[in-house]
Coordinates of C-alpha atoms in Angstrom, one line a residue:
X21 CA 25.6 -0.5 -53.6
X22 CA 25.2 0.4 -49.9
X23 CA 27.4 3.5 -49.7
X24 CA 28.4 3.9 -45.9
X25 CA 27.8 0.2 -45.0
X26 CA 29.8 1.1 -41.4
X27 CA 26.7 2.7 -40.4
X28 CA 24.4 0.3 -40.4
X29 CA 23.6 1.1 -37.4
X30 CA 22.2 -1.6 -35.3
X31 CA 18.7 -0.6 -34.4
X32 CA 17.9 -0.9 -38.1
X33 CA 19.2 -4.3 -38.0
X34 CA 18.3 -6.2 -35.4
X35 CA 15.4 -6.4 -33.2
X36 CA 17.0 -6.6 -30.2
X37 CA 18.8 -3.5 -30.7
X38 CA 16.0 -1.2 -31.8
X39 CA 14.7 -0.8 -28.8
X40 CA 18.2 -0.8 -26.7
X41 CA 19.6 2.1 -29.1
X42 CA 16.3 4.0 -30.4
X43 CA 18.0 4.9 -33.5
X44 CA 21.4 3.6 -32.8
X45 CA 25.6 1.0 -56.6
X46 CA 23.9 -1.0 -57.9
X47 CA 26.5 -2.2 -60.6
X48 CA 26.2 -0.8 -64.2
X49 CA 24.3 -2.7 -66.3
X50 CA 26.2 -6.1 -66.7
X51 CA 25.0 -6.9 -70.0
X52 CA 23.5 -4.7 -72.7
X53 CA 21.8 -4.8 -76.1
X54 CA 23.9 -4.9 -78.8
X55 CA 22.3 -6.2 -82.3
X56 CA 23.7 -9.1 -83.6
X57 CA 26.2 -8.7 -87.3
X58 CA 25.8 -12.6 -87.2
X59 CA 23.6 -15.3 -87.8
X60 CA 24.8 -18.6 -87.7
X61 CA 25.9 -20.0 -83.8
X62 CA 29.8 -20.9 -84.2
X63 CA 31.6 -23.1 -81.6
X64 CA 34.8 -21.3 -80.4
X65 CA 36.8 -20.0 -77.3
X66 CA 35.6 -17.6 -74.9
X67 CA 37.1 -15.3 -72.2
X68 CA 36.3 -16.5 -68.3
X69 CA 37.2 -16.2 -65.0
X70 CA 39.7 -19.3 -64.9
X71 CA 40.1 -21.2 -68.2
X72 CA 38.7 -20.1 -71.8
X73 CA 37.3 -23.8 -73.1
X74 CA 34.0 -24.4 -73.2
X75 CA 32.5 -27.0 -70.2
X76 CA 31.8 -30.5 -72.0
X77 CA 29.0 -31.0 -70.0
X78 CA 27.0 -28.0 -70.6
X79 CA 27.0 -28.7 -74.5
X80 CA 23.7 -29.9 -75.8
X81 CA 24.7 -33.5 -77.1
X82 CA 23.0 -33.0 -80.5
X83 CA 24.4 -29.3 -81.1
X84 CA 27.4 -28.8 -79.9
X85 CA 28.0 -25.0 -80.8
X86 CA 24.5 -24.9 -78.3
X87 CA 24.9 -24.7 -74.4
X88 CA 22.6 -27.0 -72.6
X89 CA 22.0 -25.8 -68.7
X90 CA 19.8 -26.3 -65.6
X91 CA 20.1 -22.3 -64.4
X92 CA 21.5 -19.3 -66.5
X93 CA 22.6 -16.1 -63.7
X94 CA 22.6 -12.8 -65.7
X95 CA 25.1 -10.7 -64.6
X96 CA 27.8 -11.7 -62.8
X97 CA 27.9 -8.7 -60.0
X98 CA 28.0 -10.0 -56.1
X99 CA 24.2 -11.4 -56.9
X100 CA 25.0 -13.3 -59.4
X101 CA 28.4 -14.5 -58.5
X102 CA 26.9 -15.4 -55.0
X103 CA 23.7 -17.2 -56.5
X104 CA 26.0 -19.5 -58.9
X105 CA 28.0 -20.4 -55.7
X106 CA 24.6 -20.9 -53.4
X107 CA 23.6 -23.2 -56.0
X108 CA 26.4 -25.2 -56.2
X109 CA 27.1 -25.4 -52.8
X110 CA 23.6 -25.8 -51.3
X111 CA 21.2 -27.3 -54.4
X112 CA 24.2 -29.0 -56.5
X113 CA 22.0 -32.2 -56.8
X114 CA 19.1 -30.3 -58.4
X115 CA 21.2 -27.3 -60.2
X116 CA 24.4 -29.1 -61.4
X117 CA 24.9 -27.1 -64.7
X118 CA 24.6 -23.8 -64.1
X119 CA 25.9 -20.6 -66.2
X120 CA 26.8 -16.9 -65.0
X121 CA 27.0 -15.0 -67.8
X122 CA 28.4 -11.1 -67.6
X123 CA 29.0 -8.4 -70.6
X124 CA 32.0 -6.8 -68.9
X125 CA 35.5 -8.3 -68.8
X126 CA 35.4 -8.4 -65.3
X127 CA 33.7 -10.0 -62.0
X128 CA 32.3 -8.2 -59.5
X129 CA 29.5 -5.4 -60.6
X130 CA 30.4 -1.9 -58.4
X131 CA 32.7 -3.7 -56.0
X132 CA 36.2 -1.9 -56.8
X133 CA 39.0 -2.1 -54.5
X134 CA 42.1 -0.4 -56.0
X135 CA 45.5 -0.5 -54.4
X136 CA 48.3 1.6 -55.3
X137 CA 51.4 3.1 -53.3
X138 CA 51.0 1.5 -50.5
X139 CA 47.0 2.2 -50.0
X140 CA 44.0 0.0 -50.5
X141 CA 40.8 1.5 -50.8
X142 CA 37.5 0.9 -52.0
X143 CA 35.7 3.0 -55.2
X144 CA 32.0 1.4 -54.1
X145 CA 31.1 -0.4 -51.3
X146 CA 33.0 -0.1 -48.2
X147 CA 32.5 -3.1 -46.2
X148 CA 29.8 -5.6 -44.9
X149 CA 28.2 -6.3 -42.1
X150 CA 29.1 -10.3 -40.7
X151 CA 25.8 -12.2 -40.5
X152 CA 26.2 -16.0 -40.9
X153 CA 24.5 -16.2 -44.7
X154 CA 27.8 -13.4 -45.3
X155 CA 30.3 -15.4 -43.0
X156 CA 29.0 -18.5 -45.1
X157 CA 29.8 -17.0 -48.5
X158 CA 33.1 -15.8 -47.2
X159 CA 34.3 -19.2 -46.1
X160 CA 32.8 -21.6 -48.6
X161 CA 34.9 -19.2 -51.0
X162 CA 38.0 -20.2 -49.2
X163 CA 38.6 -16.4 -47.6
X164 CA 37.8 -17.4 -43.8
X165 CA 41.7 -16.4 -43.2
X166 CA 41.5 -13.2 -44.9
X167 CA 38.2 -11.5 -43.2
X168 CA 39.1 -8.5 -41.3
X169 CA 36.8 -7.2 -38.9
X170 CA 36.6 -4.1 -37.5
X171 CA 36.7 -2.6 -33.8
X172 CA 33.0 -3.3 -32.3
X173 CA 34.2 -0.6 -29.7
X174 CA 35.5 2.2 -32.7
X175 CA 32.5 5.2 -32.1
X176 CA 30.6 6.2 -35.2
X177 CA 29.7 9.9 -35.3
X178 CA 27.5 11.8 -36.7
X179 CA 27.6 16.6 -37.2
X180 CA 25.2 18.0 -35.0
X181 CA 25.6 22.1 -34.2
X182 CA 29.5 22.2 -35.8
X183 CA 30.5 19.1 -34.2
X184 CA 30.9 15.9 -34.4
X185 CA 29.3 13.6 -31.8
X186 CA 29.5 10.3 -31.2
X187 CA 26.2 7.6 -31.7
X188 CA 25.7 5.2 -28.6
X189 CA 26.6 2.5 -29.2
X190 CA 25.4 0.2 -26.7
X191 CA 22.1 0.7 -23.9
X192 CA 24.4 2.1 -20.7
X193 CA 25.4 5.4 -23.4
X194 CA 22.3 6.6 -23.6
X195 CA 22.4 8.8 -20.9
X196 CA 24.9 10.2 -21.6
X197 CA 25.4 11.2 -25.1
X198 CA 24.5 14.2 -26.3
X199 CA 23.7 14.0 -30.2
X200 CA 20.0 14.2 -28.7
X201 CA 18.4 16.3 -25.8
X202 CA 16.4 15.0 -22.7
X203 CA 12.8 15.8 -24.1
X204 CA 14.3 14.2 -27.3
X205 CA 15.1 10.7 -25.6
X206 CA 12.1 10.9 -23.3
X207 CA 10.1 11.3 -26.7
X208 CA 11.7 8.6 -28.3
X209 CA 11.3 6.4 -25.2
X210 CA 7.4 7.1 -24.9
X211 CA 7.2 6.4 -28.8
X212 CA 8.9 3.4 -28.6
X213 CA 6.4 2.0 -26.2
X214 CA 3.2 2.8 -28.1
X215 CA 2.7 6.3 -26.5
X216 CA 2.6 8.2 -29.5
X217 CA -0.2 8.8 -32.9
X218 CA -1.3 5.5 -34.9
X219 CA -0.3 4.0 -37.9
X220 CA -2.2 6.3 -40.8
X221 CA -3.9 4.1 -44.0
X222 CA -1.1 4.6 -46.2
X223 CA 2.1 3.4 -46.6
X224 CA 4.7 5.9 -44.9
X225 CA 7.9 7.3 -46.0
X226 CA 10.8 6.8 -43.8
X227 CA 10.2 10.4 -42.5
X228 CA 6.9 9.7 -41.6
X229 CA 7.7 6.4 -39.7
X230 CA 10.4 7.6 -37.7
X231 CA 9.1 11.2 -36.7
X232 CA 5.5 9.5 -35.5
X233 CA 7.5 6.6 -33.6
X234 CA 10.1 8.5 -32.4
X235 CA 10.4 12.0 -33.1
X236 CA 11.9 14.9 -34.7
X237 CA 15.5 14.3 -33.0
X238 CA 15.9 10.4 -34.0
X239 CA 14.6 11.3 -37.2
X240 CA 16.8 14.8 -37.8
X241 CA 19.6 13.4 -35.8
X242 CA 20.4 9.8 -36.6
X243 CA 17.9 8.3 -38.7
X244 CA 18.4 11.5 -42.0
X245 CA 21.9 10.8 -42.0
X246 CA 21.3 7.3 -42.1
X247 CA 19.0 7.3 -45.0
X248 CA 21.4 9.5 -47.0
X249 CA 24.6 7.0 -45.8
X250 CA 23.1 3.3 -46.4
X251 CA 21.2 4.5 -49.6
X252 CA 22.2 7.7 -50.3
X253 CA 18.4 8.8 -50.6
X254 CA 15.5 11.0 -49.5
X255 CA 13.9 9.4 -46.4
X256 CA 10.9 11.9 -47.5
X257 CA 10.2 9.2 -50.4
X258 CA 12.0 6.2 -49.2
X259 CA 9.6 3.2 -47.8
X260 CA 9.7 2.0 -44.3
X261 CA 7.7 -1.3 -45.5
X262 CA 10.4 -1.2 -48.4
X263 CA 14.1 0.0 -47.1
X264 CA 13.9 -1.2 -43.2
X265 CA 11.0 -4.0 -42.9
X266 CA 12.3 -5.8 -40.0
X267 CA 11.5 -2.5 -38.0
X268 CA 8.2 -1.6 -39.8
X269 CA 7.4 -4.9 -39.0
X270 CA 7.6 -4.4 -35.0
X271 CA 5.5 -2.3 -35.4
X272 CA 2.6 -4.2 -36.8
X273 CA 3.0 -7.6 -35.1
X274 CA 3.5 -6.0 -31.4
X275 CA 1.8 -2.8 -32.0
X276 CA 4.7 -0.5 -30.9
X277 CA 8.3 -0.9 -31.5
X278 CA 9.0 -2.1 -28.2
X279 CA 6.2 -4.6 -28.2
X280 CA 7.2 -6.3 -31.4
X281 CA 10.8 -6.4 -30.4
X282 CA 9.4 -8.6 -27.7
X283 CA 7.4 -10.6 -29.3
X284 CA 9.9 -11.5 -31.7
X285 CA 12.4 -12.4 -28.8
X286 CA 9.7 -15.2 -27.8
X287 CA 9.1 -16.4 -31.2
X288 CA 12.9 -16.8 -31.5
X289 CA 13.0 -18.2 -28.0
X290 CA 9.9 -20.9 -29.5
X291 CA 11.6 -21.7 -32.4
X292 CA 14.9 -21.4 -32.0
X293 CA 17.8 -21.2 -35.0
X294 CA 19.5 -24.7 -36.1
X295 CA 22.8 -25.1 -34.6
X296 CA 25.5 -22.5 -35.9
X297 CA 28.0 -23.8 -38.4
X298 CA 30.8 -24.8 -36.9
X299 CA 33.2 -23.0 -39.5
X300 CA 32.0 -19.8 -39.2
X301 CA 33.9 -17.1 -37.0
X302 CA 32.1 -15.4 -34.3
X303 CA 32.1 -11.8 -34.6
X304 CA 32.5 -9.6 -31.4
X305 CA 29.4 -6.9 -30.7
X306 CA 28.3 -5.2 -33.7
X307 CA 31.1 -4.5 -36.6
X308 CA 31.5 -4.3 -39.8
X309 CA 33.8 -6.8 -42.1
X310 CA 36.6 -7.1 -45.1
X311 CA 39.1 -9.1 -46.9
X312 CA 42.9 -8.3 -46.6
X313 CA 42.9 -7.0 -49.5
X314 CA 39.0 -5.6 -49.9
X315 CA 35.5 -6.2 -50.7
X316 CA 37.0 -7.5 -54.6
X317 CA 38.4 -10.3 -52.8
X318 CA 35.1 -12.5 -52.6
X319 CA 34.0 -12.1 -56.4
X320 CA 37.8 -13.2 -57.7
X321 CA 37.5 -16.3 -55.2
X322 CA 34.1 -17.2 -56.1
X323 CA 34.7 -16.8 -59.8
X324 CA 37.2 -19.0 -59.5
X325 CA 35.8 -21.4 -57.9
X326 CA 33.1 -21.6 -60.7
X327 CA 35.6 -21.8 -63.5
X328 CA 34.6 -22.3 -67.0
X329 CA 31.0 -21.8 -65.5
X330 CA 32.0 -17.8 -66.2
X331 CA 32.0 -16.2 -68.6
X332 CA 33.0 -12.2 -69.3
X333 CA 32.4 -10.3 -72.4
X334 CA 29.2 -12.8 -73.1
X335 CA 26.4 -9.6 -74.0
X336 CA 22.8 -10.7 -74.0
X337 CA 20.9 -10.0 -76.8
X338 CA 17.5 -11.8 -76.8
X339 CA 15.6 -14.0 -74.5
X340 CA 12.9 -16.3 -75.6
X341 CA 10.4 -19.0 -74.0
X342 CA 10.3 -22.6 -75.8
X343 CA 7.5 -24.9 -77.2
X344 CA 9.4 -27.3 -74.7
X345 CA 9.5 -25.8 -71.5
X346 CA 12.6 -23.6 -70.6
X347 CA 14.4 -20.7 -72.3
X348 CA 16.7 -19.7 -75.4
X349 CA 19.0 -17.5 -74.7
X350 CA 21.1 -14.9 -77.7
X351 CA 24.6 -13.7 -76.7
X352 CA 27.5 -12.0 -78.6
X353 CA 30.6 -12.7 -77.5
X354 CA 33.9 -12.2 -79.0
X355 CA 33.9 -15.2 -81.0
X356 CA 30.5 -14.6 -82.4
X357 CA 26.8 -15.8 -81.2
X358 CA 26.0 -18.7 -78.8
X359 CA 23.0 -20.0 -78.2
X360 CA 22.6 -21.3 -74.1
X361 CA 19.4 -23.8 -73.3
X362 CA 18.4 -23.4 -69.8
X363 CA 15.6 -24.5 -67.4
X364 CA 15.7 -21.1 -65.3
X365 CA 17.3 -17.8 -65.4
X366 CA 17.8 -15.7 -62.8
X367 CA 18.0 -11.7 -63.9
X368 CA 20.8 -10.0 -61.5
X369 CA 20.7 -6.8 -64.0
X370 CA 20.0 -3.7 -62.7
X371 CA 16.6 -3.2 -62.9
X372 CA 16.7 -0.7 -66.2
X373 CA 18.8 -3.2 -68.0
X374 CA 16.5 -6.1 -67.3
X375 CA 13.5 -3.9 -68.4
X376 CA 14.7 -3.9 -71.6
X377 CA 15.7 -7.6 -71.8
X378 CA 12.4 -8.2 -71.0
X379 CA 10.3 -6.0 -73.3
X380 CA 10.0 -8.4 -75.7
X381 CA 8.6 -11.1 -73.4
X382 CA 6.3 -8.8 -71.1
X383 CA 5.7 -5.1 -71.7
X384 CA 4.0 -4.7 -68.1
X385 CA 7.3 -6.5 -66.1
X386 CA 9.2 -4.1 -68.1
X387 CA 7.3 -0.8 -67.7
X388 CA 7.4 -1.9 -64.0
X389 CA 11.2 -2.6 -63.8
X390 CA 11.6 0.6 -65.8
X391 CA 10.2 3.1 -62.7
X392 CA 12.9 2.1 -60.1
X393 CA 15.4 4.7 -60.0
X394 CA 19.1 4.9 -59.4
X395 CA 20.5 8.4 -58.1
X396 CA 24.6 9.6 -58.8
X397 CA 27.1 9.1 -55.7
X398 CA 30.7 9.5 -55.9
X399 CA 33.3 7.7 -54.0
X400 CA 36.4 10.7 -53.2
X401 CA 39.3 8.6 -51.5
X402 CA 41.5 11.1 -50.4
X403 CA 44.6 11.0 -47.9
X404 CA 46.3 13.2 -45.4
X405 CA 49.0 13.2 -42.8
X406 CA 47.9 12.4 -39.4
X407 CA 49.1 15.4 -37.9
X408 CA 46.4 17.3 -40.5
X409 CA 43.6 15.6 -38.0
X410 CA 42.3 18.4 -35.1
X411 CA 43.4 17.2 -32.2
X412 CA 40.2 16.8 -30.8
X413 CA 40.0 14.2 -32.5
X414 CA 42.5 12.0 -31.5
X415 CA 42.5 9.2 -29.4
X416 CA 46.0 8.2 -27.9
X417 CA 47.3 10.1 -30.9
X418 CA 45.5 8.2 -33.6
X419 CA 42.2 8.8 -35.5
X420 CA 40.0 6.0 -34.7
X421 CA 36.4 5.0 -35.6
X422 CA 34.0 3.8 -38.0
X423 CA 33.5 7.3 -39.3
X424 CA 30.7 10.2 -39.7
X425 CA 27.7 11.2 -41.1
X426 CA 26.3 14.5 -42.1
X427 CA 22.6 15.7 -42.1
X428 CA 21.7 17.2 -45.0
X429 CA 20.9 20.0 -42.8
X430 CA 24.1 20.7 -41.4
X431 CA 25.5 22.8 -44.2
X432 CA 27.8 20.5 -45.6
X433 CA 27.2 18.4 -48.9
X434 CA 29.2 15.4 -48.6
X435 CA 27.2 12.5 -47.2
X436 CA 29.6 11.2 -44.8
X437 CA 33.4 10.1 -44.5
X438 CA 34.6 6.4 -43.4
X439 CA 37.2 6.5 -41.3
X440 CA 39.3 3.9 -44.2
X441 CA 42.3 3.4 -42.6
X442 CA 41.2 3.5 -38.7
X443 CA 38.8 0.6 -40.0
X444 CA 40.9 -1.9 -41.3
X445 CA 44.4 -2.8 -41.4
X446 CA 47.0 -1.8 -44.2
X447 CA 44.6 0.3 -45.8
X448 CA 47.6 3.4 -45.8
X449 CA 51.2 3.6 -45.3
X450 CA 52.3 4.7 -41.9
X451 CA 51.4 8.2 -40.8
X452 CA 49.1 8.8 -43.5
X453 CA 45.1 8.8 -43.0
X454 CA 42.9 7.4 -45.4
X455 CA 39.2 8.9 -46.1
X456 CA 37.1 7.7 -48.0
X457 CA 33.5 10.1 -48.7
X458 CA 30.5 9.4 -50.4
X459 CA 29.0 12.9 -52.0
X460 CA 25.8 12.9 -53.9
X461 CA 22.5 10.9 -53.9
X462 CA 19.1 11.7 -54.6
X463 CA 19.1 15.2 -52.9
X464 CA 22.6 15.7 -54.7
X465 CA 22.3 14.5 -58.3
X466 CA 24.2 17.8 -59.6
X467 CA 27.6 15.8 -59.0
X468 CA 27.0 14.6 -62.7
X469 CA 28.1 18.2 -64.0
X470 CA 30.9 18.3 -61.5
X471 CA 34.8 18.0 -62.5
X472 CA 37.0 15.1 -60.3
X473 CA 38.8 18.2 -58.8
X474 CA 34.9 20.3 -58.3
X475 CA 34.2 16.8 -56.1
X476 CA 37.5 16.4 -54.2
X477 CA 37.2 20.5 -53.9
X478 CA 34.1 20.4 -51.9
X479 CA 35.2 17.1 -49.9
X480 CA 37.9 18.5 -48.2
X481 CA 35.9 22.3 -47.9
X482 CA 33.6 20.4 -45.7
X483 CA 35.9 18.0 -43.7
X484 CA 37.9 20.6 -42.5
X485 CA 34.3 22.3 -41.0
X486 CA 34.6 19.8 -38.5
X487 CA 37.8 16.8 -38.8
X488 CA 40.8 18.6 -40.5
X489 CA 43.2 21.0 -39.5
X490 CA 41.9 24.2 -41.5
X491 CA 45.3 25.2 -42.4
X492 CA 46.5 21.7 -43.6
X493 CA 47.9 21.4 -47.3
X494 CA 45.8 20.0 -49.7
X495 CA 44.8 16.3 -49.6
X496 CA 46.1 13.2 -51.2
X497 CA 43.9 12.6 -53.9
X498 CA 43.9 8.9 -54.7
X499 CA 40.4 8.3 -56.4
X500 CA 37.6 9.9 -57.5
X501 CA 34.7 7.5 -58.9
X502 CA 31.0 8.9 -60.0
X503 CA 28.8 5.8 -60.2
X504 CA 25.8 7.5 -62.6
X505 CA 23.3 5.2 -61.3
X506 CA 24.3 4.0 -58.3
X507 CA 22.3 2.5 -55.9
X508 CA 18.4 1.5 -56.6
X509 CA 15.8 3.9 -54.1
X510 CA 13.3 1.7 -52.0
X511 CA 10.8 4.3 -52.6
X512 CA 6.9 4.3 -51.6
X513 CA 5.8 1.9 -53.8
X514 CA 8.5 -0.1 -54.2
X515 CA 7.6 -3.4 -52.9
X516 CA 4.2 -2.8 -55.3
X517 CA 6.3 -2.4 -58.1
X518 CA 8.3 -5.2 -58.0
X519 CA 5.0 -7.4 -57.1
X520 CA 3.8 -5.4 -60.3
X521 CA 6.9 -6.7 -62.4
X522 CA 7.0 -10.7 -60.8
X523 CA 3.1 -10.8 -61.5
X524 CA 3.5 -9.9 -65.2
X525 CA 6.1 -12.7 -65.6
X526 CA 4.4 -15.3 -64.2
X527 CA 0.6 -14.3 -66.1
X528 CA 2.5 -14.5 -68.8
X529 CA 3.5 -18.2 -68.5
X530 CA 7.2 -16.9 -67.9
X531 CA 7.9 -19.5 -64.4
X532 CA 11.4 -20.2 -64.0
X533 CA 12.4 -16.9 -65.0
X534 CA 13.3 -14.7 -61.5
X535 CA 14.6 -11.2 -60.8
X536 CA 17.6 -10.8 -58.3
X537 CA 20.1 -8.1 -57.5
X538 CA 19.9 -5.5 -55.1
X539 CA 16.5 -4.0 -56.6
X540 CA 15.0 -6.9 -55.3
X541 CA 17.0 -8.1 -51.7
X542 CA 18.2 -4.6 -50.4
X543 CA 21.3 -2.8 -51.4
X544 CA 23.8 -3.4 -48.7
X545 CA 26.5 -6.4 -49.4
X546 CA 25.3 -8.3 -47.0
X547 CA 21.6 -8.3 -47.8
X548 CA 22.8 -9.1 -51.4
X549 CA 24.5 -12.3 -50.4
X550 CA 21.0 -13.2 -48.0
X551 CA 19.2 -12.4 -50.9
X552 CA 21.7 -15.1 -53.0
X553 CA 20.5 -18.0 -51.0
X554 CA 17.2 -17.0 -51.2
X555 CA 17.2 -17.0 -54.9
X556 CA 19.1 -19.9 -55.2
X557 CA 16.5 -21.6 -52.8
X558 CA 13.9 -20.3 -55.6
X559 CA 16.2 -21.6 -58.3
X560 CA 16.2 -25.7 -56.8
X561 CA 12.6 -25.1 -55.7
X562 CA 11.4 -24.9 -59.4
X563 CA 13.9 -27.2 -61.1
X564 CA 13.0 -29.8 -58.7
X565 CA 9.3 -29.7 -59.8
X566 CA 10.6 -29.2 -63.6
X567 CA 12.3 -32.8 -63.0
X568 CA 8.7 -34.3 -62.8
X569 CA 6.8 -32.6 -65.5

């Protein structure tokens, strides 16, 4: 789970922007253990998205309490929802029987909108940002009427000396803003060009990138409060290779930032993208995106649109490789144990969950899946009356914006605060304000011992250092969530580990079994849905070589 997914900011995003701007939860486990009090395989009913009988065609023809299947998804979070639906839309001739599979009674993973007295908000990701691959998912889903996108135009800030000050957002700002001094840009400038220390023989944190690059400022200023937004972690530890590899990757093909950035424009230029689907929407400048009625939206159309391929409350208890080629998988549902045949599986777990899944098939993938780790972040949606906003902070008497970030130097120990109902429409009833702050992380992990009212308590202490009226009556309080392990730490050494863990499985003779989630493809929303078609590219790539065997 990306926490403030409105500030990706675009320099981390796209190569053009870099150089232009210089700076400018995971879901709980989805299936779990649970030893079986059966053992026979019965044929019965079972709880799904859509419909509760069992798919004909999925039964093995000789055993029909047995399910027979080209692909089995684990977990049926936006990964594994969005890999079912890449499957079937893009590979159905190779992967026609396919299973998603998910131990909760619900679709979805961390995505939690909630809507209540005439407010919408979100309890874990916010919002995405609109690439085509996203766009894609939206509309094959059926929900191209209902995306909602937000003002390209609306300022992000970020608290700098007891203010808040707005990012640039586009090359003619900056000049002008003044989040950064003049030595700081003229730093950042040199840097970006190449004038500036080399790349040392080890693989560098975040901090270490960005300060040698660019500077003390980007790096205090824009790129901290980034880190501790997007994945609510310690850009001490994080990777560079790991958590933002399109820039790292400037770098080493053009040997400077700048230089890479144009030398991927003339590869683009030399090989440029296939035509644009038609259907798709064409976002304005750089925004972020929604549903109508938020993020949860896009799982309830995609699960039904799968069906009977669902299906909740199945709990995975064992996992085993056949004689034959393929995999037996155990589940306990509420009818008893079934027994599912498959080709492939693709693991969407979180990475702790599918270290245990695993043990019994590879001790070294699962003592490498078992060192990821997943810091606490709470979600506090909270509301006001408009009038409790400074005044400062108006524009044509409303509040608008994507929202703000806070360095962790600043003095204030909520993350950052999305700007909810400025963002998208009908998110609060009229002259109310909806916030919604993230508080926690890897720096932060004493939220766990912290009450609901401790958390909302130390929310609104901080918002009104800087965005609310000091004297305003106590907030709203619509939701307070605490995700324990919330959103997986691209830390040095990621990208090793997870090398570490697919190695084991496939010395081991496990091919056809592949890790996905947001361990594995990044952990905003949209790089979970990229990461979908990539899988499910994976997915057909192996069953269509399975077919000649």
């Amino acid at each position: 789970m990306a926490t403030l997914t409105a500030f990706s900011f675009p320099a981390l995003n796209s190569t053009q922007s870099w150089s232009l701007n210089l700076g400018t939860i995971s879901s709980f486990p989805s299936t779990f253990f649970k030893p079986s009090k059966r053992n026979q395989i019965f044929t019965f009913r079972c709880s799904t998205a859509k419909e509760s009988t069992i798919s004909p065609s999925m039964l093995d023809a000789h055993n029909s309490s047995v399910y027979s299947v080209d692909c089995v998804v684990v977990g049926a979070g936006i990964s594994g929802l969005c890999i079912a639906q890449a499957l079937s839309t893009k590979h159905g001739e190779i992967a026609g029987k396919v299973l998603i599979t998910e131990a909760r009674d619900r679709v979805g993973g961390n995505i939690t909108t909630v809507e209540r007295d005439g407010f919408l908000w979100e309890e874990g990701p916010n919002s995405f940002q609109p690439s085509d691959p996203m766009l894609t998912m939206a509309v094959d889903s059926g929900l191209k009427d209902d995306l909602v996108l937000g003002d390209p135009n609306a300022p992000r800030f970020v608290l700098w000396g007891g203010k808040l000050r707005p990012v640039p957002g586009k090359p003619n700002d900056l000049p002008f803003f003044d989040l950064m001094s003049f030595p700081g840009k003229l730093r950042a400038g040199f840097g970006a060009i190449g004038i500036r220390p080399p790349p040392p023989g080890h693989e560098e944190s975040v901090e270490e990138f960005v300060r040698r690059n660019l500077g003390d400022e980007v790096f205090e200023r824009l790129i901290e409060p980034f880190c501790s937004g997007v994945y609510a972690g310690d850009p001490a530890k994080l990777s560079m290779k790991a958590a933002f590899g399109k820039v790292w990757k400037l770098e080493q093909t053009g040997g400077s930032i700048i230089g890479g950035t144009f030398k991927a424009l003339q590869e683009r230029n030399k090989n440029p993208k296939p035509p644009r689907d038609p259907r798709l929407p064409k976002p304005k400048g750089q925004t972020v995106g929604s549903f109508r009625k938020g993020l949860t939206m896009l799982p309830d159309a995609i699960s039904r649109r799968l069906g009977s391929q669902v299906k909740l409350s199945w709990k995975l208890s064992g996992i085993k490789k056949l004689d034959s080629g393929g995999y037996s998988l155990t589940y306990e549902t509420p009818e008893g144990l079934v027994s599912v045949q498959a080709k492939s599986v693709v693991m969407t777990v979180p990475s702790h969950v599918a270290s245990h899944l695993l043990h019994p098939l590879s001790s070294a993938a699962a003592d490498a899946l078992s060192k990821f780790y997943y810091p606490p972040v709470a979600a506090v949606s909270i509301s006001y009356p408009k009038e409790a906003i400074r005044k400062e902070h108006l524009i044509d008497g409303e509040l608008k914006g994507f929202g703000q970030l806070h360095p962790r130097s600043q003095g204030v120990e909520t993350l950052g605060t999305i700007y909810s109902s400025s963002l998208f429409p009908n998110r609060a009833p009229p002259g109310r304000v909806l916030l919604l702050n993230y508080i926690g992380g890897a720096t932060n992990t004493g939220i766990l011992s912290k009450t609901e009212s401790n958390l909302v308590e130390a929310v609104d202490r901080d918002l009104r250092k800087m965005l609310i009226d000091p004297n305003a009556k106590d907030p709203l309080v619509l939701g307070v969530r605490v995700w324990p392990q919330a959103i997986p730490q691209f830390l040095v050494g990621h990208l090793d580990l997870l090398e570490a863990a697919k190695t084991a499985l496939c010395d081991g003779g496990f091919q056809g079994l592949f890790l996905g989630g947001n361990y594995v493809s990044g952990v905003a929303l949209g790089r979970c849905v990229e990461g979908a078609y990539e899988s499910a590219a994976e997915v057909s790539n192996f069953l269509s070589a399975y077919l000649y065997k």
